[in-house]
PDB file of C-alpha atoms in Angstrom:
ATOM      1  CA  MET A   1      70.607 -82.390  39.216  1.00 72.00           C
ATOM      2  CA  LYS A   2      69.522 -81.066  35.850  1.00 79.00           C
ATOM      3  CA  GLN A   3      65.798 -81.306  35.209  1.00 83.00           C
ATOM      4  CA  SER A   4      63.484 -80.053  32.486  1.00 82.00           C
ATOM      5  CA  THR A   5      59.749 -79.726  32.072  1.00 86.00           C
ATOM      6  CA  GLU A   6      60.242 -78.426  28.503  1.00 88.00           C
ATOM      7  CA  ARG A   7      62.010 -81.375  26.871  1.00 87.00           C
ATOM      8  CA  ILE A   8      63.574 -84.768  27.467  1.00 90.00           C
ATOM      9  CA  LEU A   9      67.176 -84.354  28.573  1.00 88.00           C
ATOM     10  CA  VAL A  10      69.789 -86.130  26.468  1.00 87.00           C
ATOM     11  CA  THR A  11      72.277 -88.570  27.969  1.00 88.00           C
ATOM     12  CA  HIS A  12      73.834 -91.933  27.185  1.00 86.00           C
ATOM     13  CA  GLN A  13      75.263 -94.844  29.091  1.00 84.00           C
ATOM     14  CA  GLY A  14      78.112 -97.184  28.583  1.00 82.00           C
ATOM     15  CA  THR A  15      81.554 -97.095  27.123  1.00 86.00           C
ATOM     16  CA  LEU A  16      82.345 -94.526  24.459  1.00 90.00           C
ATOM     17  CA  PRO A  17      85.206 -94.941  21.954  1.00 89.00           C
ATOM     18  CA  ARG A  18      88.627 -94.110  23.331  1.00 89.00           C
ATOM     19  CA  PRO A  19      92.123 -93.855  21.867  1.00 92.00           C
ATOM     20  CA  GLN A  20      93.897 -97.168  21.284  1.00 91.00           C
ATOM     21  CA  SER A  21      96.867 -95.952  23.336  1.00 93.00           C
ATOM     22  CA  LEU A  22      94.574 -95.488  26.349  1.00 94.00           C
ATOM     23  CA  LYS A  23      92.909 -98.854  25.816  1.00 91.00           C
ATOM     24  CA  ASP A  24      96.353-100.473  25.784  1.00 91.00           C
ATOM     25  CA  LEU A  25      97.395 -98.786  29.054  1.00 93.00           C
ATOM     26  CA  VAL A  26      94.140 -99.670  30.838  1.00 91.00           C
ATOM     27  CA  LEU A  27      94.331-103.292  29.690  1.00 87.00           C
ATOM     28  CA  ALA A  28      97.982-103.560  30.747  1.00 90.00           C
ATOM     29  CA  ARG A  29      97.098-102.335  34.257  1.00 89.00           C
ATOM     30  CA  GLU A  30      94.209-104.751  34.542  1.00 84.00           C
ATOM     31  CA  GLU A  31      96.380-107.658  33.386  1.00 82.00           C
ATOM     32  CA  GLY A  32      98.977-106.819  36.028  1.00 84.00           C
ATOM     33  CA  ARG A  33     101.655-105.717  33.550  1.00 91.00           C
ATOM     34  CA  PRO A  34     103.909-102.797  34.574  1.00 94.00           C
ATOM     35  CA  VAL A  35     102.305 -99.412  33.877  1.00 94.00           C
ATOM     36  CA  ASP A  36     103.477 -95.901  34.631  1.00 95.00           C
ATOM     37  CA  GLU A  37     100.564 -94.866  36.865  1.00 93.00           C
ATOM     38  CA  GLN A  38     101.197 -91.137  36.329  1.00 96.00           C
ATOM     39  CA  GLN A  39     101.171 -91.620  32.559  1.00 96.00           C
ATOM     40  CA  LEU A  40      97.958 -93.634  32.803  1.00 95.00           C
ATOM     41  CA  ALA A  41      96.259 -91.059  35.049  1.00 95.00           C
ATOM     42  CA  ALA A  42      97.266 -88.243  32.666  1.00 96.00           C
ATOM     43  CA  ALA A  43      96.009 -90.212  29.643  1.00 96.00           C
ATOM     44  CA  ILE A  44      92.649 -90.853  31.336  1.00 96.00           C
ATOM     45  CA  ARG A  45      92.323 -87.187  32.334  1.00 96.00           C
ATOM     46  CA  GLU A  46      93.145 -86.003  28.814  1.00 96.00           C
ATOM     47  CA  SER A  47      90.746 -88.472  27.230  1.00 96.00           C
ATOM     48  CA  VAL A  48      87.880 -87.628  29.614  1.00 96.00           C
ATOM     49  CA  ASP A  49      88.549 -83.934  29.009  1.00 96.00           C
ATOM     50  CA  GLU A  50      88.229 -84.355  25.251  1.00 95.00           C
ATOM     51  CA  LEU A  51      85.203 -86.614  25.572  1.00 95.00           C
ATOM     52  CA  VAL A  52      83.314 -84.247  27.889  1.00 95.00           C
ATOM     53  CA  GLY A  53      84.059 -81.364  25.537  1.00 94.00           C
ATOM     54  CA  LYS A  54      82.597 -83.334  22.621  1.00 94.00           C
ATOM     55  CA  GLN A  55      79.486 -84.241  24.602  1.00 94.00           C
ATOM     56  CA  VAL A  56      78.905 -80.630  25.627  1.00 93.00           C
ATOM     57  CA  ALA A  57      79.482 -79.413  22.046  1.00 92.00           C
ATOM     58  CA  LEU A  58      76.919 -81.955  20.800  1.00 91.00           C
ATOM     59  CA  GLY A  59      74.340 -80.794  23.350  1.00 90.00           C
ATOM     60  CA  VAL A  60      74.384 -83.814  25.666  1.00 93.00           C
ATOM     61  CA  ASP A  61      72.739 -82.570  28.869  1.00 92.00           C
ATOM     62  CA  LEU A  62      73.989 -85.206  31.304  1.00 91.00           C
ATOM     63  CA  VAL A  63      77.563 -86.068  30.352  1.00 93.00           C
ATOM     64  CA  ASN A  64      79.806 -88.766  31.756  1.00 94.00           C
ATOM     65  CA  ASP A  65      83.371 -90.052  31.432  1.00 94.00           C
ATOM     66  CA  GLY A  66      82.497 -92.709  28.861  1.00 93.00           C
ATOM     67  CA  GLU A  67      84.147 -95.300  31.113  1.00 91.00           C
ATOM     68  CA  HIS A  68      87.525 -94.323  29.665  1.00 91.00           C
ATOM     69  CA  GLY A  69      89.472 -95.548  32.702  1.00 89.00           C
ATOM     70  CA  LYS A  70      87.933 -99.023  32.561  1.00 87.00           C
ATOM     71  CA  SER A  71      88.214-101.903  30.083  1.00 81.00           C
ATOM     72  CA  GLY A  72      84.842-103.401  30.912  1.00 78.00           C
ATOM     73  CA  PHE A  73      82.385-103.893  33.726  1.00 78.00           C
ATOM     74  CA  GLN A  74      83.720-107.272  34.832  1.00 77.00           C
ATOM     75  CA  TYR A  75      87.200-105.959  35.464  1.00 79.00           C
ATOM     76  CA  TYR A  76      85.909-102.670  36.828  1.00 82.00           C
ATOM     77  CA  ALA A  77      84.006-104.608  39.500  1.00 85.00           C
ATOM     78  CA  ARG A  78      86.976-106.849  40.229  1.00 85.00           C
ATOM     79  CA  ALA A  79      89.276-103.890  40.822  1.00 87.00           C
ATOM     80  CA  ARG A  80      86.840-102.292  43.246  1.00 93.00           C
ATOM     81  CA  LEU A  81      85.656-105.293  45.226  1.00 94.00           C
ATOM     82  CA  SER A  82      87.508-107.687  47.508  1.00 95.00           C
ATOM     83  CA  GLY A  83      86.459-111.238  48.269  1.00 96.00           C
ATOM     84  CA  HIS A  84      87.369-112.888  44.975  1.00 92.00           C
ATOM     85  CA  GLU A  85      90.413-114.285  43.237  1.00 90.00           C
ATOM     86  CA  GLU A  86      91.403-115.033  39.689  1.00 85.00           C
ATOM     87  CA  ARG A  87      92.149-118.596  38.781  1.00 85.00           C
ATOM     88  CA  GLN A  88      93.684-119.971  35.620  1.00 82.00           C
ATOM     89  CA  TYR A  89      93.165-123.505  34.453  1.00 82.00           C
ATOM     90  CA  PRO A  90      94.937-125.458  31.722  1.00 83.00           C
ATOM     91  CA  GLU A  91      92.981-125.695  28.454  1.00 79.00           C
ATOM     92  CA  GLY A  92      89.978-128.005  28.924  1.00 80.00           C
ATOM     93  CA  LYS A  93      90.260-128.073  32.731  1.00 84.00           C
ATOM     94  CA  GLY A  94      88.217-126.337  35.399  1.00 81.00           C
ATOM     95  CA  PRO A  95      84.564-125.289  35.306  1.00 80.00           C
ATOM     96  CA  PRO A  96      83.110-124.409  31.901  1.00 75.00           C
ATOM     97  CA  TYR A  97      83.054-120.780  30.785  1.00 70.00           C
ATOM     98  CA  LEU A  98      79.750-118.997  31.113  1.00 69.00           C
ATOM     99  CA  ASN A  99      79.483-116.820  28.024  1.00 69.00           C
ATOM    100  CA  THR A 100      76.722-114.256  28.391  1.00 67.00           C
ATOM    101  CA  ALA A 101      77.477-112.763  24.955  1.00 72.00           C
ATOM    102  CA  GLY A 102      77.227-115.994  22.936  1.00 75.00           C
ATOM    103  CA  ARG A 103      74.119-114.934  21.009  1.00 82.00           C
ATOM    104  CA  ASP A 104      75.624-111.498  20.362  1.00 82.00           C
ATOM    105  CA  TYR A 105      78.790-113.078  18.910  1.00 79.00           C
ATOM    106  CA  ARG A 106      76.585-115.060  16.533  1.00 83.00           C
ATOM    107  CA  ASN A 107      74.245-112.184  15.588  1.00 88.00           C
ATOM    108  CA  PHE A 108      76.838-109.370  15.376  1.00 85.00           C
ATOM    109  CA  PRO A 109      80.086-110.957  14.159  1.00 83.00           C
ATOM    110  CA  GLY A 110      81.308-107.695  12.600  1.00 84.00           C
ATOM    111  CA  PHE A 111      81.239-105.903  15.942  1.00 77.00           C
ATOM    112  CA  PHE A 112      83.240-108.594  17.694  1.00 74.00           C
ATOM    113  CA  ALA A 113      85.694-109.017  14.794  1.00 75.00           C
ATOM    114  CA  ASN A 114      87.170-105.578  15.488  1.00 66.00           C
ATOM    115  CA  ARG A 115      87.705-105.989  19.214  1.00 64.00           C
ATOM    116  CA  GLY A 116      91.236-107.359  19.003  1.00 58.00           C
ATOM    117  CA  GLU A 117      92.619-110.152  21.122  1.00 54.00           C
ATOM    118  CA  TYR A 118      90.460-111.009  24.098  1.00 53.00           C
ATOM    119  CA  ARG A 119      91.857-112.917  27.052  1.00 58.00           C
ATOM    120  CA  ARG A 120      89.183-114.264  29.319  1.00 64.00           C
ATOM    121  CA  ARG A 121      90.199-114.145  32.953  1.00 73.00           C
ATOM    122  CA  ARG A 122      88.102-115.976  35.472  1.00 79.00           C
ATOM    123  CA  ALA A 123      87.301-114.786  38.966  1.00 84.00           C
ATOM    124  CA  PHE A 124      85.738-116.844  41.720  1.00 88.00           C
ATOM    125  CA  ILE A 125      84.122-115.546  44.888  1.00 92.00           C
ATOM    126  CA  THR A 126      86.197-116.685  47.851  1.00 95.00           C
ATOM    127  CA  GLY A 127      84.769-114.614  50.702  1.00 96.00           C
ATOM    128  CA  PRO A 128      82.518-111.708  51.606  1.00 97.00           C
ATOM    129  CA  LEU A 129      82.469-108.915  49.031  1.00 95.00           C
ATOM    130  CA  HIS A 130      83.589-105.488  50.251  1.00 97.00           C
ATOM    131  CA  TYR A 131      83.933-102.260  48.326  1.00 96.00           C
ATOM    132  CA  ILE A 132      87.582-101.185  48.171  1.00 96.00           C
ATOM    133  CA  GLY A 133      87.485 -98.717  45.267  1.00 94.00           C
ATOM    134  CA  GLN A 134      87.167 -95.455  47.179  1.00 96.00           C
ATOM    135  CA  ALA A 135      90.357 -93.930  45.752  1.00 94.00           C
ATOM    136  CA  ALA A 136      89.510 -95.034  42.204  1.00 92.00           C
ATOM    137  CA  VAL A 137      85.969 -93.640  42.308  1.00 93.00           C
ATOM    138  CA  ALA A 138      87.295 -90.397  43.806  1.00 95.00           C
ATOM    139  CA  ALA A 139      89.712 -90.118  40.832  1.00 95.00           C
ATOM    140  CA  ASP A 140      86.844 -90.808  38.387  1.00 94.00           C
ATOM    141  CA  ILE A 141      84.720 -88.093  39.998  1.00 95.00           C
ATOM    142  CA  ASP A 142      87.608 -85.643  40.065  1.00 96.00           C
ATOM    143  CA  ASN A 143      88.432 -86.267  36.381  1.00 96.00           C
ATOM    144  CA  LEU A 144      84.804 -85.682  35.384  1.00 95.00           C
ATOM    145  CA  LYS A 145      84.418 -82.561  37.530  1.00 96.00           C
ATOM    146  CA  GLN A 146      87.622 -81.038  36.163  1.00 95.00           C
ATOM    147  CA  ALA A 147      86.622 -81.853  32.578  1.00 96.00           C
ATOM    148  CA  LEU A 148      83.201 -80.261  33.130  1.00 93.00           C
ATOM    149  CA  GLN A 149      84.804 -77.157  34.610  1.00 93.00           C
ATOM    150  CA  ARG A 150      87.230 -76.821  31.687  1.00 90.00           C
ATOM    151  CA  SER A 151      84.393 -77.382  29.228  1.00 88.00           C
ATOM    152  CA  GLU A 152      82.304 -74.651  30.882  1.00 83.00           C
ATOM    153  CA  GLU A 153      85.288 -72.287  30.742  1.00 80.00           C
ATOM    154  CA  HIS A 154      85.655 -72.916  26.989  1.00 75.00           C
ATOM    155  CA  THR A 155      81.949 -72.405  26.260  1.00 73.00           C
ATOM    156  CA  SER A 156      81.791 -69.152  28.238  1.00 69.00           C
ATOM    157  CA  GLU A 157      84.722 -67.607  26.301  1.00 64.00           C
TER     158      GLU A 157
END
């Protein structure tokens, strides 16, 4: 792990901007629409590659993949945990939505205005939670490692 006694190391957390074409592919997969998995994997790799290169060029010490293979934490967790199921209810039926971003919508309308169509899907815990995302996390790690290696090769040339 990188450490420094000379300065504070620079990093960030959270989702970084990604190409619309990648956002569309990730969302399609998470909504259960047909997706060419090889095309999606290549698009994620390419995007992470570019993103890591930008972070290194900007001097970010502790880079990450910018969450480019995920649409958001809720769906990321759903894809990597078992013990839940999605349920859809007709308009006005079922338990009320719990909106944790309500105040943000009110205080930052410009940010939310540019997010495009948002379809809220609801998951309910139905049994014990178990981690099932081993292959997905291995792909995330591999994409980041390869991007770091390629970035180091470019900076040493």
